[in-house]
PDB file of C-alpha atoms in Angstrom:
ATOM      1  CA  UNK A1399      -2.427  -3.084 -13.360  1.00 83.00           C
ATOM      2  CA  UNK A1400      -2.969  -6.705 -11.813  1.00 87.00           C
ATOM      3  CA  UNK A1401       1.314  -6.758 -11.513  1.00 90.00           C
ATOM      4  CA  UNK A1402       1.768  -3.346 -10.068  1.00 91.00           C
ATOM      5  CA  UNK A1403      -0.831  -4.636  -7.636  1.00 92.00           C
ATOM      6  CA  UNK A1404       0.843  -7.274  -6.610  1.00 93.00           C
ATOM      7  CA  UNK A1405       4.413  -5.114  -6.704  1.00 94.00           C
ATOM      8  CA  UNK A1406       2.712  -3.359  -3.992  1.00 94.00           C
ATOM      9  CA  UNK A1407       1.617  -5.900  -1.784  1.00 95.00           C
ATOM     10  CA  UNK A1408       5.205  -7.189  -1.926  1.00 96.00           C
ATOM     11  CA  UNK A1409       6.553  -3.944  -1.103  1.00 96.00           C
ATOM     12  CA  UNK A1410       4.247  -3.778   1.980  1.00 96.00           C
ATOM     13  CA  UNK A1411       5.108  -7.316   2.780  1.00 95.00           C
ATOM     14  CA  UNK A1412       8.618  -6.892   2.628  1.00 97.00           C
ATOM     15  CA  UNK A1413       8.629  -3.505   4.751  1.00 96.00           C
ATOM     16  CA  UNK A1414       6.711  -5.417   7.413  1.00 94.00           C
ATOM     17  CA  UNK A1415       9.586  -8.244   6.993  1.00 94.00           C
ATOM     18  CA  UNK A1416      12.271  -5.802   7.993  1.00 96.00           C
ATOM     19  CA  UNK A1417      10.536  -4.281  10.712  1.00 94.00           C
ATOM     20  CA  UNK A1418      10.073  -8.091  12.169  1.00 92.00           C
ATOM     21  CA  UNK A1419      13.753  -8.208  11.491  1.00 94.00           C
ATOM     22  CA  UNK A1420      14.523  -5.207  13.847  1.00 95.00           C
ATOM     23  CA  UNK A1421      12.174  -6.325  16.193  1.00 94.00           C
ATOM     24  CA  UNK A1422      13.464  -9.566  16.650  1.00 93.00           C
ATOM     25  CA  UNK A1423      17.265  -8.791  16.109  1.00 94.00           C
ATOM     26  CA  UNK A1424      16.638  -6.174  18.745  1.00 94.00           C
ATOM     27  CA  UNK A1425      15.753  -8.962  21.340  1.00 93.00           C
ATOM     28  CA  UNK A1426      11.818  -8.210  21.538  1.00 93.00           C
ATOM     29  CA  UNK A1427       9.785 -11.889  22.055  1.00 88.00           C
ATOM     30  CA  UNK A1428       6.436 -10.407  20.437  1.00 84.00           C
ATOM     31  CA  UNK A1429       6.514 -10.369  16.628  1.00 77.00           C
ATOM     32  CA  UNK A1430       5.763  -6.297  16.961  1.00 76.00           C
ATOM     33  CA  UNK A1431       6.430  -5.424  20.385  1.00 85.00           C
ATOM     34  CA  UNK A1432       4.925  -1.775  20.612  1.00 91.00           C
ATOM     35  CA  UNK A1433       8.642  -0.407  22.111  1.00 92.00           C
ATOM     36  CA  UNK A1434      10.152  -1.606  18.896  1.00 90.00           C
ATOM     37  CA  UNK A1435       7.570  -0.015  16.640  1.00 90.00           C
ATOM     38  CA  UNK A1436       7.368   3.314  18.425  1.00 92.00           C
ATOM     39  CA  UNK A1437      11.165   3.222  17.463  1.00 89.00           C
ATOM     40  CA  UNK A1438      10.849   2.744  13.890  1.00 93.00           C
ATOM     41  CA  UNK A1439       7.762   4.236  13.412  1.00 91.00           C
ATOM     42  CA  UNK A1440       8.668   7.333  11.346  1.00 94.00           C
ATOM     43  CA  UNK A1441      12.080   6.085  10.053  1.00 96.00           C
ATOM     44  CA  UNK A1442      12.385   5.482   6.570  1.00 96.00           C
ATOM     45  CA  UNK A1443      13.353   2.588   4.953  1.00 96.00           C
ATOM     46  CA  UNK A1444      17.013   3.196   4.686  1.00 96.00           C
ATOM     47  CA  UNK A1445      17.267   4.240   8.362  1.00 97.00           C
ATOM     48  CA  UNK A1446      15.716   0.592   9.090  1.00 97.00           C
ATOM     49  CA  UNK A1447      17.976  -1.291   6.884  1.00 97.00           C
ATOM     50  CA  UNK A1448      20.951   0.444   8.422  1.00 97.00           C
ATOM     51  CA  UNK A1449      19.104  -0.606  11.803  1.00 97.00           C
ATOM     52  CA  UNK A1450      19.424  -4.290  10.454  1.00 97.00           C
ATOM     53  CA  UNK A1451      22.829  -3.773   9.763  1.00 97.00           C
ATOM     54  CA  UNK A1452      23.744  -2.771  12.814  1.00 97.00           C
ATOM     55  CA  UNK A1453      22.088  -5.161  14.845  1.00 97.00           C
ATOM     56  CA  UNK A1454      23.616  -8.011  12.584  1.00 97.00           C
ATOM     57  CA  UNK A1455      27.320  -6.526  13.203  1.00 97.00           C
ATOM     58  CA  UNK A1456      26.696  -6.187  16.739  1.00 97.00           C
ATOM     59  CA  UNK A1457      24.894 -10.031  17.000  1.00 96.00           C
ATOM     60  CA  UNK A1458      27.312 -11.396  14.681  1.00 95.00           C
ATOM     61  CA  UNK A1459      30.052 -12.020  17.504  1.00 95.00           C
ATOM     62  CA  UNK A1460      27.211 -14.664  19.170  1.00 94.00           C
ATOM     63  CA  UNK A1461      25.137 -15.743  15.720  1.00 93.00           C
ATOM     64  CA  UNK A1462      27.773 -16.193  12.715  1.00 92.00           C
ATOM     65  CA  UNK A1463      24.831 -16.947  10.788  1.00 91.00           C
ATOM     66  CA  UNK A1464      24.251 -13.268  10.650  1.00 94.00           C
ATOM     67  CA  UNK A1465      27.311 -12.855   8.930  1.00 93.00           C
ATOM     68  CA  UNK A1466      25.320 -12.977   5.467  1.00 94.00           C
ATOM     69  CA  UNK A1467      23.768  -9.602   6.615  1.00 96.00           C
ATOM     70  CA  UNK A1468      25.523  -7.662   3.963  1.00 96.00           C
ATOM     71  CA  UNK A1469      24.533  -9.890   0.809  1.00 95.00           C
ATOM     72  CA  UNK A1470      21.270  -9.548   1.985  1.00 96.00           C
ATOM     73  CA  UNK A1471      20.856  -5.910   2.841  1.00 97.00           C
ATOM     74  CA  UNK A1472      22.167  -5.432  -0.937  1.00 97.00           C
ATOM     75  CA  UNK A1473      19.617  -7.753  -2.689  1.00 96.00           C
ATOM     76  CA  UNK A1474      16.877  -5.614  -0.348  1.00 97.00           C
ATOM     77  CA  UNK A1475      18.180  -2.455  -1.322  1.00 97.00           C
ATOM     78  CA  UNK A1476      18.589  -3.528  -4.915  1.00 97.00           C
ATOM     79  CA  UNK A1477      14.479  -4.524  -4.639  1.00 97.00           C
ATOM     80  CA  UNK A1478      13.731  -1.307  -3.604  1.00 97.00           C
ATOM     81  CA  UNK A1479      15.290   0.614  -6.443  1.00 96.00           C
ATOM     82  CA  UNK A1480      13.287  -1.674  -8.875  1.00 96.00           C
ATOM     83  CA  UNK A1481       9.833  -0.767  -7.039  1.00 96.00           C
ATOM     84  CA  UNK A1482      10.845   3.187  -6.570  1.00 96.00           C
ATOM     85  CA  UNK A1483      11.115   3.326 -10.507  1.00 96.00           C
ATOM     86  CA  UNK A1484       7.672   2.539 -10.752  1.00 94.00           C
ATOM     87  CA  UNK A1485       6.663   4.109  -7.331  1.00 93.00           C
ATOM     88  CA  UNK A1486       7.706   6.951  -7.866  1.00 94.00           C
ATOM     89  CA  UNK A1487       7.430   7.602 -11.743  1.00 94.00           C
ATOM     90  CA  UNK A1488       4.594   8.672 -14.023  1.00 93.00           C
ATOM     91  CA  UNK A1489       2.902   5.312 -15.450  1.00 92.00           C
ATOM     92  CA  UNK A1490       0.573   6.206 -18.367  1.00 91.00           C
ATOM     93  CA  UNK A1491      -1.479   4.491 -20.720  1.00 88.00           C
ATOM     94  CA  UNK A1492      -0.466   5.545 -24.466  1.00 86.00           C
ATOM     95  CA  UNK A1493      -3.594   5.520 -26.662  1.00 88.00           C
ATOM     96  CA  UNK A1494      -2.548   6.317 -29.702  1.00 90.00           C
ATOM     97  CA  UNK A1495       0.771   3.555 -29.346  1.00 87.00           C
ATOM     98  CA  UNK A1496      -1.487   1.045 -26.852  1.00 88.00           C
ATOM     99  CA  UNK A1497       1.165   0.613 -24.842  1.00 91.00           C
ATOM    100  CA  UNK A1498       1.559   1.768 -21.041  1.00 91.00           C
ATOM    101  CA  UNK A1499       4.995   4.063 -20.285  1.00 93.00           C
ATOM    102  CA  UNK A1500       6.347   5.277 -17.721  1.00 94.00           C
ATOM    103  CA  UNK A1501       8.115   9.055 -17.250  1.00 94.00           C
ATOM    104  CA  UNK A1502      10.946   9.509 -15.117  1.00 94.00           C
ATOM    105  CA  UNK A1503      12.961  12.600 -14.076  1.00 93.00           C
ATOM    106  CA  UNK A1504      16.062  13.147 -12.181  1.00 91.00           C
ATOM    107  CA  UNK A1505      17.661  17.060 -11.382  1.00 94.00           C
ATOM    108  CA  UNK A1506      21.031  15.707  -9.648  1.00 92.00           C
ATOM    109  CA  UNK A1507      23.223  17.955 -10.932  1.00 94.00           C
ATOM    110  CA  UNK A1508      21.134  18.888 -13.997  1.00 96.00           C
ATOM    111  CA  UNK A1509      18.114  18.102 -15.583  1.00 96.00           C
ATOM    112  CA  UNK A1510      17.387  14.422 -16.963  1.00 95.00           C
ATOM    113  CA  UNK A1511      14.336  13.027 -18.462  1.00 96.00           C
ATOM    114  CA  UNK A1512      13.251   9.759 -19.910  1.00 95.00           C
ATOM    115  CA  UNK A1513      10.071   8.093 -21.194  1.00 94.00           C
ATOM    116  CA  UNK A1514       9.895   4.200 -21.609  1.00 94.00           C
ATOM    117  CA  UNK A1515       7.706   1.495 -22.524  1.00 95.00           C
ATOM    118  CA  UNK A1516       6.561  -0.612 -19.488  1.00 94.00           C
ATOM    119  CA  UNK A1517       7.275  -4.110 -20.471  1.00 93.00           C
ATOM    120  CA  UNK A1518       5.321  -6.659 -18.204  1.00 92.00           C
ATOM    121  CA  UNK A1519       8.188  -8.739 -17.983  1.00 94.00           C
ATOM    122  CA  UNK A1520      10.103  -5.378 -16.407  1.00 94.00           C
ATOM    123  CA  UNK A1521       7.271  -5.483 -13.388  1.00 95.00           C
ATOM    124  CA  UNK A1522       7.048  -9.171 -13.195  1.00 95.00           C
ATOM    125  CA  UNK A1523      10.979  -9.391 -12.500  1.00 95.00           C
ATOM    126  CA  UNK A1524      10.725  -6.194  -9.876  1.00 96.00           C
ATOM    127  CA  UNK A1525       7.978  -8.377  -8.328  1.00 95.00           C
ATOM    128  CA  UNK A1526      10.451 -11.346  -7.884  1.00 94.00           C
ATOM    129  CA  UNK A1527      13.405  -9.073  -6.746  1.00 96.00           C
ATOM    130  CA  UNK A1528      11.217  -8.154  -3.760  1.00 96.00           C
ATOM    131  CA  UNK A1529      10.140 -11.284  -3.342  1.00 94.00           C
ATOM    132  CA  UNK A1530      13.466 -12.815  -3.253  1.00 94.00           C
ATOM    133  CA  UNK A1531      14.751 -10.048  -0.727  1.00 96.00           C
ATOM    134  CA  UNK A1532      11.718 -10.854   1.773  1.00 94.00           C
ATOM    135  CA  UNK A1533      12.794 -14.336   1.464  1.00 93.00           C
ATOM    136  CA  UNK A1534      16.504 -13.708   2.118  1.00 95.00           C
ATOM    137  CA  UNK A1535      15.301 -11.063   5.288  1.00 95.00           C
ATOM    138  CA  UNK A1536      12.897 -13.905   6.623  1.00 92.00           C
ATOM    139  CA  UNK A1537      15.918 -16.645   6.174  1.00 92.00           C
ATOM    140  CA  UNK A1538      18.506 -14.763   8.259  1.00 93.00           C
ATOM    141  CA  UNK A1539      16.421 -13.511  10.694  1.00 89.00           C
ATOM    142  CA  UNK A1540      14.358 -17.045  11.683  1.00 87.00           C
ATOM    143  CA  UNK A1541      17.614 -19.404  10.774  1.00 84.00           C
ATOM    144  CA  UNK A1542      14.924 -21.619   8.288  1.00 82.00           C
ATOM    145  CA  UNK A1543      16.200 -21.770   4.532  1.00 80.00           C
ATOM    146  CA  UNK A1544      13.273 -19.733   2.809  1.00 77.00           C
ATOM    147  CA  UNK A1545      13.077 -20.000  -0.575  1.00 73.00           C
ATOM    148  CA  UNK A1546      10.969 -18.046  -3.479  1.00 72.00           C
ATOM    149  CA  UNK A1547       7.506 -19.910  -4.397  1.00 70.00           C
ATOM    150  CA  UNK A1548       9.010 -20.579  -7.886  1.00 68.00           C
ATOM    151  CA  UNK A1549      11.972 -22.477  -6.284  1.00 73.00           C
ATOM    152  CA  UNK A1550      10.209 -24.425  -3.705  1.00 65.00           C
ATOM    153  CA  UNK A1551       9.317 -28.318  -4.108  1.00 65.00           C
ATOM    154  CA  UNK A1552       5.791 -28.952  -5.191  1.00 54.00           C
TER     155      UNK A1552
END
């Protein structure tokens, strides 16, 4: 429980990141200017990193540094398909087994279903994929070389 916790606060963390990201790629001075949240607001998270995208093609002329955009887009998107498996996915603690699992069920194109056994490791390493992606979001946005706690110097 303590790790999906802390998946979530992540998450949240790193959605904030990205709006910052807009926000500032978009030109506003104020780390949430209201006109930039009223425009993000209701989009989903998709929409915003295609926002990011777009403002890093269209800055990327002026700040080559934005060039990296892509590679970092992908390691975001790649977090968020780690944390929507166990967002959006049964989690339930097996009694008789004393293990926790997790049920997931897909209907593209026909019916699939699938029960596994939640390994802490599994949330643990989803943890540090969205913490690695905030990091990477922060870096190209600010300029400053942002590493993950677990890499920086003591």
């Amino acid at each position: 429980m303590l790790e999906l916790g802390r998946l979530t606060i992540l998450w949240g963390t790193l959605e904030a990141t990205v709006n910052l990201a807009i926000s500032k790629l978009a030109g506003y001075e104020k780390h949430i200017d209201p006109r930039a949240l009223i425009l993000i607001a209701h989009a989903n998270f998709p929409q915003r990193l295609d926002m990011v995208s777009a403002l890093c093609e269209h800055l990327g002329p002026i700040y080559p540094e934005l060039a990296r955009c892509a590679t970092v887009v992908k390691a975001v998107e790649a977090a968020q398909k780690a944390r929507n498996k166990y967002a959006h996915n049964a989690i339930v603690w097996d009694e008789e087994r004393k293990h926790v699992t997790i049920a997931m069920a897909s209907a593209r194109g026909s019916l699939k279903t699938k029960v596994e056994v939640v390994h802490l490791n599994d949330l643990r390493e989803t943890s540090a994929k969205i913490h690695e992606a905030m990091c990477a979001i922060h870096s190209l946005v600010t300029g400053q070389d942002v590493k993950p706690m677990w890499e920086r110097d003591a």
